């Protein structure tokens, strides 16, 4: 019985053990199956996630590519529209002839007539020719004066358009000159915006009267006025249907304007067979002339049929020419008559090389480019960037960048603006000085301009100075300076800075100086521009000096190197006669009535920006007094009464050491002069 019980226990335990083992195995199998299922699900989930990520990446890449394509396409379209728009405007301005031309029978003959619609008012001047708007100026604060439009008498095509601000001085003289330069037979349209009579002097009124005006003598303050005439020996208006081509709206009082005028005038086109094109010889020069004269007007004898003025020159060579391969950039805008005058001046100068000249035009203006082609020069038009001063600054940068790219082997460049006349030795001057820029690292530029070079203050054409401001107005620089410094630092188009004022900043100039002449080699004649008007030109530029001698041999060129120049200046100051400091510099007797002497003046100047006294002295001497320019370490040099004058700022200038101990430097505050001890 006990044995049986043991057997039963044995089988029981064996069965329990096997059951337990089986149960655990089954449990492991189930767990394993669950794990496999979980792993498969996780693997599937990760695979889906990877596929989704890859899909998102592909979608993102496609979107990026699509966006880039759209941006590039839009950029191309915008540029095409811009180019086409300028081309269309240029075509309208210079080559389009009005299309809706009226044919009217008169005395048994059929004539063609232009229909002119003209507006004159306080706020607008407008002229349309057969429905095509040629002038439409309604911008506030701009366009004051007499608007002039010149039309071809046979085709009605626009030949020229000008604005003369005859409210300002000398603009009437410019208008008279322009009318006199227009070819005979042309149709001239005049209309006033705002005010156009204040400086309309008698000679101009008489000229208008000779061309048929009945109102030029009574044109008054703020009157509105429209005048259309044909220029000729016996000028007459060609009116049709009782319409008059001169209208006047009188101002009732000083504070009001004349009534706005809106006039339609029909002008008969010429059928004169004798007004054919000039029969110039068929030369390359005359081909350029013929193309020019068929498109623009107001350049006088350039288009004369019998004695046309030359447009090709044979400049004489200069001795030992060191700038034969130095490129020249002519900086231009939409002032074609300034450009014409400047190029005639430049191309006749000894050493001029047309092949090295490029005219850079700020904007897509047709008439300046016609002037460039007239003289057979290269012209490049830049797309304007920025506005006002920033636009001018970007134009200079783009011009210099392009010039050095055109001439990769050139180590120097010369810049000259469109509103400058140049001296007969302009290129000879730079040729003698170009080596200094390579040999003296303390030099910044060589300039043809002298800020204090007036007719009464500049007399020695062989004399040179070093100054710590950048004068501009005809200057030379090195490729190294521009490419390694200026180009990368140049102000961006959002900076409303004058480019030349920026170049004068101490952080840009870095204590370097420019070489300038005593007698300037350029003359500023432009009376209109962003920062210029006829009053400013008349006050500060009209009486400037300009050298008129050819091939002037400069003296002591090597003394322009820094170390040598210090010795020259110290000798000049130490040997100079001290002027009587008890007399005001504004008194005529301050400078003795002698000639050929060197005089020195010591004035109060605490630091570089302490220029109050200097500006008052400059005003007394009638030289540049708007800001402090043209100095060398607090010292100024110029001529008065044919005597060399040296002005030393005390104690700022290192040359103060030559001041007599007991001498009190001059100190001026506006109109008050006081003297204080050191």
XYZ file of C-alpha atoms in Angstrom:
678
model
C 0.000 0.000 0.000
C 2.799 2.302 0.858
C 4.511 1.303 -2.340
C 1.411 2.070 -4.341
C 1.150 5.401 -2.639
C 4.729 6.184 -3.570
C 4.030 5.182 -7.156
C 1.042 7.452 -7.281
C 3.095 10.311 -5.834
C 5.821 9.664 -8.375
C 3.425 9.796 -11.297
C 1.725 12.796 -9.803
C 4.941 14.745 -9.451
C 6.151 13.643 -12.865
C 2.894 14.720 -14.422
C 2.948 18.018 -12.514
C 6.497 18.677 -13.632
C 5.683 17.902 -17.245
C 2.551 20.018 -17.071
C 4.463 22.875 -15.546
C 7.129 22.551 -18.227
C 4.500 22.365 -20.931
C 2.716 25.375 -19.515
C 5.913 27.401 -19.386
C 6.779 26.364 -22.924
C 3.355 27.317 -24.117
C 3.652 30.576 -22.277
C 7.011 31.226 -23.903
C 5.551 30.375 -27.286
C 2.677 32.751 -26.734
C 5.044 35.434 -25.460
C 7.335 34.844 -28.408
C 4.408 35.094 -30.781
C 3.334 38.310 -29.132
C 6.863 39.642 -29.388
C 7.041 38.665 -33.044
C 3.724 40.332 -33.649
C 4.835 43.457 -31.793
C 8.176 43.491 -33.642
C 6.433 43.097 -36.976
C 4.061 45.942 -36.158
C 6.925 48.156 -35.023
C 8.929 47.294 -38.104
C 5.960 48.069 -40.293
C 5.410 51.355 -38.449
C 9.057 52.369 -38.835
C 8.932 51.499 -42.517
C 5.866 53.644 -42.999
C 7.511 56.507 -41.124
C 10.664 56.271 -43.277
C 8.580 56.201 -46.425
C 6.686 59.295 -45.241
C 9.940 61.110 -44.453
C 11.352 60.234 -47.853
C 8.130 61.347 -49.485
C 8.196 64.659 -47.584
C 11.790 65.230 -48.619
C 10.953 64.575 -52.249
C 7.970 66.948 -52.052
C 10.101 69.633 -50.348
C 12.842 69.281 -52.976
C 10.280 69.599 -55.765
C 8.782 72.676 -54.091
C 12.244 74.266 -53.785
C 13.036 73.585 -57.422
C 9.662 74.925 -58.499
C 10.115 78.052 -56.363
C 13.577 78.707 -57.812
C 12.245 78.307 -61.358
C 9.371 80.709 -60.606
C 11.723 83.307 -59.046
C 14.146 83.133 -61.986
C 11.273 83.378 -64.468
C 9.790 86.394 -62.661
C 13.211 88.078 -62.510
C 13.690 87.615 -66.248
C 10.178 88.917 -66.949
C 10.657 91.989 -64.726
C 13.950 92.844 -66.427
C 12.433 92.344 -69.870
C 9.517 94.601 -68.965
C 11.955 97.221 -67.601
C 14.077 97.150 -70.764
C 11.041 97.228 -73.050
C 9.525 100.099 -71.070
C 12.665 102.210 -71.381
C 12.987 101.296 -75.024
C 9.381 102.283 -75.617
C 9.853 105.610 -73.835
C 13.023 106.323 -75.765
C 11.278 105.455 -78.994
C 8.414 107.776 -78.148
C 10.817 110.537 -77.201
C 13.133 110.459 -80.159
C 11.926 108.414 -83.083
C 8.170 108.098 -83.064
C 6.202 110.334 -85.310
C 2.606 111.099 -84.378
C 0.240 108.728 -86.112
C -3.120 110.492 -86.237
C -2.202 113.214 -88.722
C -4.919 115.567 -90.003
C -5.122 116.354 -93.736
C -6.741 119.712 -94.474
C -7.215 121.412 -97.823
C -6.147 125.034 -97.986
C -6.063 127.168 -101.159
C -6.660 124.090 -103.264
C -3.710 122.198 -101.731
C -3.729 119.405 -99.179
C -1.531 119.886 -96.097
C -0.785 117.805 -93.045
C -1.236 119.333 -89.612
C -0.034 118.497 -86.144
C -2.590 118.671 -83.365
C -0.922 120.048 -80.241
C -2.716 119.899 -76.896
C -0.906 122.102 -74.393
C -1.445 122.780 -70.674
C 0.041 125.592 -68.562
C -0.862 125.970 -64.890
C 0.511 126.297 -61.387
C 0.920 122.554 -60.942
C 1.181 121.116 -64.443
C 2.842 121.576 -67.811
C 1.874 119.176 -70.584
C 2.216 118.852 -74.348
C 0.758 116.095 -76.507
C 1.399 115.751 -80.237
C -1.385 114.052 -82.184
C -2.498 112.321 -79.003
C 0.972 111.146 -77.937
C 2.007 112.703 -74.605
C 5.478 114.208 -74.942
C 5.577 116.348 -71.779
C 3.468 115.738 -68.696
C 5.004 117.296 -65.593
C 2.738 117.404 -62.552
C 5.268 116.386 -59.900
C 5.050 118.563 -56.801
C 8.074 120.775 -56.166
C 9.760 120.059 -59.508
C 9.668 121.307 -63.083
C 9.209 125.001 -62.332
C 9.784 127.353 -65.248
C 9.417 127.209 -69.029
C 9.125 123.775 -70.642
C 10.366 123.712 -74.235
C 9.615 121.068 -76.863
C 11.239 121.089 -80.329
C 9.516 119.273 -83.211
C 10.663 118.393 -86.698
C 8.783 120.679 -89.078
C 8.387 117.947 -91.719
C 7.579 114.867 -89.624
C 6.453 116.193 -86.243
C 9.005 113.974 -84.468
C 10.317 115.195 -81.109
C 13.852 116.533 -81.492
C 14.482 117.970 -78.022
C 12.867 118.817 -74.722
C 14.193 121.123 -72.033
C 13.143 122.834 -68.805
C 14.473 126.295 -67.975
C 13.823 127.461 -64.421
C 13.552 131.124 -65.362
C 12.552 131.925 -61.800
C 16.283 131.453 -61.056
C 19.120 133.655 -62.378
C 20.850 132.950 -65.722
C 18.306 130.345 -66.830
C 16.833 132.818 -69.319
C 20.289 133.148 -70.870
C 20.497 129.369 -71.185
C 17.079 129.302 -72.846
C 18.052 132.027 -75.312
C 21.218 130.119 -76.174
C 19.247 126.917 -76.674
C 16.716 128.592 -78.990
C 19.537 130.176 -80.985
C 21.167 126.751 -81.409
C 17.977 125.149 -82.738
C 17.983 124.737 -86.516
C 15.865 127.049 -88.629
C 12.404 125.818 -89.468
C 11.883 123.749 -86.317
C 8.575 124.026 -84.454
C 9.127 125.182 -80.861
C 6.514 124.791 -78.120
C 6.796 126.674 -74.807
C 4.598 126.328 -71.736
C 5.011 127.545 -68.148
C 4.601 125.532 -64.977
C 4.287 127.464 -61.700
C 6.434 130.577 -62.325
C 8.625 131.492 -65.270
C 9.058 135.259 -65.411
C 11.010 136.369 -62.337
C 14.434 136.242 -64.046
C 13.207 136.536 -67.622
C 15.347 139.522 -68.577
C 14.817 141.947 -71.429
C 17.127 140.327 -74.043
C 15.194 137.058 -73.781
C 11.841 138.853 -73.949
C 13.054 140.657 -77.063
C 14.161 137.366 -78.627
C 10.722 135.837 -78.062
C 9.107 138.930 -79.528
C 11.221 138.596 -82.671
C 9.859 135.079 -83.082
C 6.301 136.351 -83.015
C 5.304 136.548 -79.350
C 2.830 139.334 -78.581
C 2.931 138.728 -74.833
C 6.607 138.238 -73.955
C 6.978 141.882 -72.909
C 4.034 141.741 -70.482
C 4.596 138.213 -69.148
C 4.533 138.688 -65.381
C 4.711 137.061 -61.974
C 2.957 133.674 -61.888
C 1.291 134.171 -65.259
C 0.410 131.070 -67.238
C 1.614 131.136 -70.838
C 1.663 129.006 -73.984
C 3.621 129.929 -77.092
C 4.137 127.917 -80.291
C 6.261 129.206 -83.145
C 8.371 128.143 -86.068
C 11.973 129.262 -85.936
C 13.059 131.085 -89.067
C 14.263 134.362 -90.510
C 10.663 135.541 -90.782
C 8.927 133.514 -88.065
C 5.193 133.110 -88.195
C 2.535 131.042 -86.497
C 0.627 128.629 -88.650
C -2.853 128.722 -87.117
C -5.898 126.830 -88.366
C -9.569 127.369 -87.698
C -9.064 130.620 -85.774
C -7.000 128.879 -83.084
C -4.139 131.045 -81.787
C -0.795 129.530 -80.855
C -0.095 131.982 -78.051
C -2.189 132.285 -74.896
C -1.616 134.216 -71.667
C -3.311 133.854 -68.289
C -2.605 136.887 -66.104
C -2.207 136.560 -62.348
C -4.650 138.829 -60.524
C -2.386 139.439 -57.518
C 0.961 138.516 -55.984
C -0.393 135.471 -54.120
C -2.307 133.873 -56.980
C -1.536 132.283 -60.334
C -2.963 132.958 -63.736
C -5.895 130.845 -64.819
C -4.953 127.329 -65.978
C -4.642 127.162 -69.754
C -5.583 124.160 -71.863
C -5.152 124.892 -75.550
C -5.475 122.883 -78.749
C -3.335 124.240 -81.563
C -2.999 122.919 -85.099
C 0.335 123.552 -86.804
C 0.887 122.931 -90.496
C 3.815 120.715 -91.422
C 6.300 121.959 -93.976
C 6.297 120.689 -97.549
C 9.306 122.761 -98.595
C 11.395 120.631 -100.934
C 14.466 122.696 -100.085
C 14.417 121.395 -96.515
C 15.961 118.082 -97.484
C 18.832 116.510 -95.567
C 22.210 118.193 -95.760
C 24.413 116.935 -98.585
C 27.494 116.172 -96.507
C 30.239 113.991 -98.028
C 29.667 110.307 -97.342
C 32.307 109.737 -94.660
C 32.223 107.767 -91.419
C 32.217 111.050 -89.495
C 29.277 112.417 -91.467
C 27.360 109.172 -91.086
C 27.530 109.732 -87.341
C 26.584 113.376 -87.846
C 23.618 112.506 -90.082
C 22.286 109.957 -87.590
C 22.624 112.466 -84.757
C 21.009 115.376 -86.582
C 18.047 113.266 -87.663
C 17.163 112.555 -84.041
C 18.094 115.469 -81.778
C 18.145 119.252 -81.889
C 19.720 122.215 -80.140
C 23.407 121.616 -80.904
C 23.957 124.530 -83.246
C 26.449 124.207 -86.061
C 26.937 120.459 -85.576
C 24.057 120.092 -88.024
C 24.870 123.062 -90.239
C 24.628 122.052 -93.894
C 27.392 124.344 -95.120
C 29.966 124.714 -92.328
C 29.344 121.985 -89.744
C 31.515 122.106 -86.656
C 34.110 119.303 -86.462
C 33.321 116.224 -84.396
C 36.629 114.452 -85.030
C 39.817 115.830 -83.505
C 43.534 115.243 -83.855
C 44.963 115.963 -80.392
C 48.674 116.594 -80.210
C 50.877 114.056 -78.417
C 52.250 114.918 -74.996
C 55.918 114.526 -74.064
C 56.850 111.291 -72.294
C 53.245 110.110 -72.092
C 52.883 107.878 -69.021
C 49.092 107.491 -69.183
C 48.653 106.358 -72.777
C 46.994 103.155 -71.551
C 45.193 104.579 -68.525
C 41.406 104.244 -69.008
C 39.178 107.293 -68.599
C 35.626 107.100 -67.230
C 33.263 109.943 -68.129
C 30.477 109.948 -65.534
C 27.193 111.056 -67.132
C 23.453 111.195 -66.518
C 20.554 112.770 -68.409
C 22.279 116.084 -69.189
C 23.209 115.593 -72.853
C 24.199 119.195 -73.584
C 26.587 119.196 -70.640
C 28.035 115.937 -71.948
C 28.400 117.409 -75.444
C 30.309 120.433 -74.139
C 32.499 118.293 -71.896
C 33.432 115.808 -74.639
C 34.342 118.586 -77.076
C 36.637 119.968 -74.388
C 38.184 116.600 -73.492
C 38.737 115.188 -76.992
C 40.747 118.207 -78.140
C 43.231 118.046 -75.260
C 46.772 116.905 -75.989
C 47.230 113.218 -75.204
C 43.519 112.351 -75.516
C 43.007 108.712 -76.547
C 39.444 107.881 -77.640
C 40.118 104.159 -77.422
C 40.662 104.410 -73.659
C 37.518 106.472 -72.962
C 34.137 105.121 -71.874
C 31.049 107.195 -71.106
C 28.936 105.716 -68.302
C 25.303 106.900 -68.352
C 23.166 106.503 -65.230
C 19.922 105.286 -66.796
C 18.579 104.320 -70.199
C 18.489 107.810 -71.710
C 18.640 108.058 -75.473
C 19.923 111.588 -76.103
C 23.133 111.260 -74.029
C 23.862 108.031 -75.904
C 23.320 109.865 -79.192
C 25.954 112.389 -78.078
C 28.355 109.545 -77.269
C 27.833 108.005 -80.715
C 28.257 111.388 -82.388
C 31.861 111.476 -81.163
C 32.475 107.789 -81.891
C 33.015 106.825 -78.249
C 32.053 103.773 -76.214
C 28.962 104.254 -74.059
C 27.536 102.060 -71.301
C 24.137 102.601 -69.689
C 23.620 101.422 -66.122
C 20.324 100.447 -64.577
C 19.768 103.049 -61.819
C 20.080 101.755 -58.259
C 18.830 103.750 -55.276
C 17.549 107.309 -55.287
C 19.096 110.777 -55.127
C 22.615 110.751 -53.600
C 22.561 106.972 -53.183
C 21.834 106.572 -56.894
C 24.787 108.779 -57.841
C 27.019 106.854 -55.444
C 26.039 103.505 -56.968
C 26.648 104.902 -60.452
C 30.230 105.816 -59.551
C 30.874 102.393 -58.060
C 29.395 100.549 -61.052
C 31.377 102.727 -63.456
C 34.687 102.073 -61.713
C 33.999 98.341 -61.409
C 33.141 98.080 -65.100
C 36.087 100.232 -66.174
C 38.642 98.076 -64.373
C 36.933 94.958 -65.724
C 37.220 96.350 -69.257
C 40.921 97.060 -68.717
C 42.234 94.222 -66.530
C 45.879 95.223 -67.023
C 45.456 98.872 -66.076
C 46.882 99.920 -62.714
C 45.225 103.362 -62.699
C 42.048 105.100 -63.841
C 40.951 108.702 -64.416
C 37.416 109.888 -63.650
C 35.878 113.076 -65.016
C 32.281 114.288 -64.760
C 30.008 115.458 -67.581
C 29.753 119.041 -66.259
C 33.466 119.887 -66.394
C 35.648 121.732 -68.861
C 39.244 120.523 -68.865
C 42.493 122.453 -69.258
C 44.721 122.076 -72.353
C 47.276 120.175 -70.239
C 44.746 117.932 -68.475
C 46.350 114.650 -69.550
C 49.891 116.036 -69.392
C 49.228 116.997 -65.759
C 48.238 113.435 -64.818
C 51.051 111.949 -66.891
C 53.645 113.805 -64.810
C 52.149 112.680 -61.494
C 50.969 109.095 -62.056
C 54.190 107.558 -60.713
C 53.652 109.188 -57.307
C 50.647 106.956 -56.650
C 52.853 103.888 -57.099
C 55.820 105.168 -55.121
C 54.214 106.907 -52.125
C 51.779 104.816 -50.019
C 50.702 107.958 -48.140
C 48.938 109.239 -51.273
C 45.220 108.653 -51.827
C 44.665 110.248 -55.238
C 45.777 112.888 -57.725
C 43.134 115.515 -58.495
C 42.869 118.224 -61.142
C 40.671 120.321 -58.823
C 41.551 122.845 -56.119
C 38.742 123.719 -53.708
C 40.300 127.160 -53.172
C 41.365 127.698 -56.773
C 39.567 130.926 -57.674
C 40.694 133.526 -60.179
C 41.988 135.751 -57.371
C 43.516 132.952 -55.261
C 45.321 130.683 -57.772
C 48.120 131.997 -59.994
C 50.971 129.458 -60.294
C 50.233 126.733 -62.862
C 53.449 124.846 -61.988
C 52.785 124.617 -58.230
C 51.385 121.585 -56.392
C 49.995 120.972 -52.892
C 49.166 117.981 -50.703
C 45.736 118.079 -49.018
C 43.964 115.753 -46.619
C 40.579 115.902 -48.373
C 39.507 114.131 -51.572
C 38.658 116.929 -54.047
C 37.240 114.835 -56.922
C 36.121 116.736 -60.064
C 38.674 115.139 -62.366
C 40.885 112.715 -60.443
C 43.058 109.625 -60.704
C 43.264 106.593 -58.406
C 44.902 103.173 -58.421
C 43.276 99.833 -59.160
C 44.691 98.551 -55.872
C 42.894 101.215 -53.842
C 39.556 100.527 -55.496
C 39.665 96.735 -55.726
C 41.229 96.043 -52.324
C 39.495 98.740 -50.270
C 36.834 100.984 -51.771
C 34.832 98.465 -53.798
C 34.051 96.197 -50.850
C 33.414 99.061 -48.420
C 31.381 101.243 -50.800
C 28.050 102.403 -49.284
C 25.063 100.285 -50.293
C 22.124 101.740 -52.194
C 20.096 102.252 -49.011
C 22.713 104.703 -47.675
C 21.869 108.284 -48.661
C 25.518 109.343 -48.705
C 27.504 111.440 -51.138
C 30.213 109.163 -52.500
C 32.907 111.866 -52.224
C 31.976 112.736 -48.631
C 32.227 109.036 -47.813
C 35.697 108.879 -49.382
C 36.733 111.790 -47.144
C 35.815 109.933 -43.961
C 38.909 109.372 -41.785
C 38.122 105.655 -41.510
C 38.200 105.360 -45.311
C 40.957 107.843 -46.149
C 43.233 106.553 -43.349
C 45.481 109.650 -43.151
C 46.344 109.492 -46.849
C 46.413 112.678 -48.922
C 45.783 113.862 -52.477
C 48.006 115.924 -54.748
C 46.304 118.995 -56.251
C 47.401 121.940 -58.438
C 47.410 125.563 -57.387
C 45.642 126.438 -60.663
C 42.853 123.897 -61.364
C 42.838 121.742 -64.495
C 39.039 121.430 -64.495
C 36.237 123.994 -64.428
C 32.735 123.237 -63.135
C 30.125 124.773 -65.464
C 26.997 122.761 -64.635
C 24.229 124.882 -63.135
C 21.639 122.119 -62.767
C 21.768 118.821 -60.938
C 20.688 117.023 -57.795
C 22.919 119.161 -55.551
C 23.333 122.158 -57.848
C 21.352 125.166 -59.031
C 22.184 128.376 -60.862
C 22.534 130.414 -57.644
C 24.995 127.933 -56.124
C 26.939 127.744 -59.375
C 27.054 131.532 -59.626
C 28.175 131.967 -56.012
C 30.821 129.262 -55.651
C 31.915 128.116 -59.114
C 31.530 130.814 -61.753
C 34.755 132.655 -60.828
C 36.947 129.577 -60.629
C 40.356 129.567 -62.273
C 41.255 127.205 -65.129
C 44.723 126.790 -66.577
C 44.817 127.828 -70.242
C 48.395 126.806 -71.056
C 49.347 123.597 -72.854
C 52.112 121.241 -71.697
C 52.868 123.017 -68.420
C 55.942 121.496 -66.796
C 55.166 121.006 -63.107
C 57.859 122.023 -60.629
C 59.298 120.000 -57.753
C 57.166 116.920 -58.374
C 59.281 114.756 -56.066
C 58.551 117.196 -53.250
C 54.999 115.837 -53.227
C 56.264 112.721 -51.491
C 55.457 112.848 -47.789
C 58.934 113.343 -46.296
C 59.979 115.899 -48.886
C 56.736 117.861 -48.559
C 57.229 118.309 -44.823
C 60.549 120.021 -45.467
C 58.952 122.280 -48.090
C 56.128 123.345 -45.778
C 58.374 123.921 -42.777
C 60.687 126.068 -44.878
C 57.746 128.088 -46.228
C 56.242 128.701 -42.768
C 59.502 129.474 -40.996
C 60.585 131.976 -43.657
C 57.175 133.634 -44.112
C 56.410 137.169 -42.965
C 53.848 137.252 -40.153
C 50.893 139.469 -41.021
C 49.567 142.097 -38.623
C 47.162 140.127 -36.418
C 45.617 143.294 -34.988
C 43.867 143.865 -38.334
C 40.791 141.853 -39.238
C 41.310 139.414 -42.135
C 38.186 140.935 -43.673
C 39.899 144.300 -44.058
C 41.399 145.095 -47.458
C 44.590 146.262 -45.733
C 45.158 142.885 -44.047
C 47.198 141.746 -47.081
C 49.814 144.413 -47.969
C 49.817 145.850 -51.485
C 52.989 144.080 -52.553
C 53.592 141.054 -54.779
C 55.780 137.971 -54.713
C 55.922 137.650 -50.911
C 54.980 134.771 -48.587
C 52.808 135.709 -45.605
C 51.669 133.564 -42.686
C 48.545 133.850 -40.518
C 48.089 132.017 -37.211
C 44.501 131.317 -36.189
C 42.785 129.555 -33.311
C 42.168 125.837 -33.958
C 41.971 123.465 -30.989
C 41.389 120.218 -32.891
C 40.657 118.856 -36.373
C 36.957 119.732 -36.221
C 37.467 123.199 -34.784
C 37.046 125.071 -38.063
C 34.913 128.043 -36.970
C 37.675 130.608 -37.360
C 38.923 129.101 -40.612
C 35.486 129.268 -42.240
C 35.184 132.932 -41.278
C 38.641 133.672 -42.695
C 37.714 131.799 -45.882
C 34.576 133.920 -46.148
C 36.677 137.078 -45.792
C 39.057 135.876 -48.515
C 36.142 134.842 -50.789
C 37.249 131.233 -51.168
C 35.388 127.996 -50.317
C 33.653 128.563 -46.961
C 30.902 125.929 -46.726
C 33.110 123.384 -44.984
C 36.803 122.959 -44.219
C 38.608 121.582 -47.273
C 42.022 121.754 -48.878
C 44.177 121.671 -45.739
C 47.333 119.766 -44.823
C 47.678 119.001 -41.108
C 45.777 122.137 -40.141
C 47.542 124.352 -42.704
C 46.095 126.027 -45.816
C 48.004 127.478 -48.789
C 46.743 129.774 -51.567
C 47.427 133.157 -53.187
C 46.019 136.637 -52.544
C 47.162 139.772 -54.355
C 49.817 137.602 -56.048
C 51.328 136.738 -52.671
C 51.593 133.236 -51.233
C 49.420 132.963 -48.108
C 49.874 130.303 -45.411
C 47.239 129.896 -42.670
C 48.206 127.787 -39.638
C 45.735 126.454 -37.051
C 47.017 126.852 -33.476
C 47.613 124.675 -31.500
C 46.292 121.787 -33.654
C 48.747 122.084 -36.539
C 52.311 120.791 -35.986
C 53.481 123.970 -37.732
C 52.245 125.966 -34.732
C 55.794 125.666 -33.395
C 56.807 128.486 -35.739
C 54.376 130.974 -34.186
C 56.123 133.829 -32.373
C 55.728 133.372 -28.634
C 53.942 136.638 -27.927
C 51.646 136.509 -30.954
C 47.976 135.892 -30.235
C 46.307 133.738 -32.908
C 43.275 135.203 -34.630
C 39.911 133.914 -33.436
C 36.679 134.744 -35.250
C 33.097 134.099 -34.200
C 30.754 134.935 -37.057
C 31.410 138.657 -37.546
C 33.262 139.247 -34.256
C 37.066 139.097 -34.094
C 38.863 138.566 -30.779
C 42.428 137.699 -29.879
C 43.425 135.416 -27.056
C 46.757 134.157 -25.825
C 47.786 130.525 -26.016
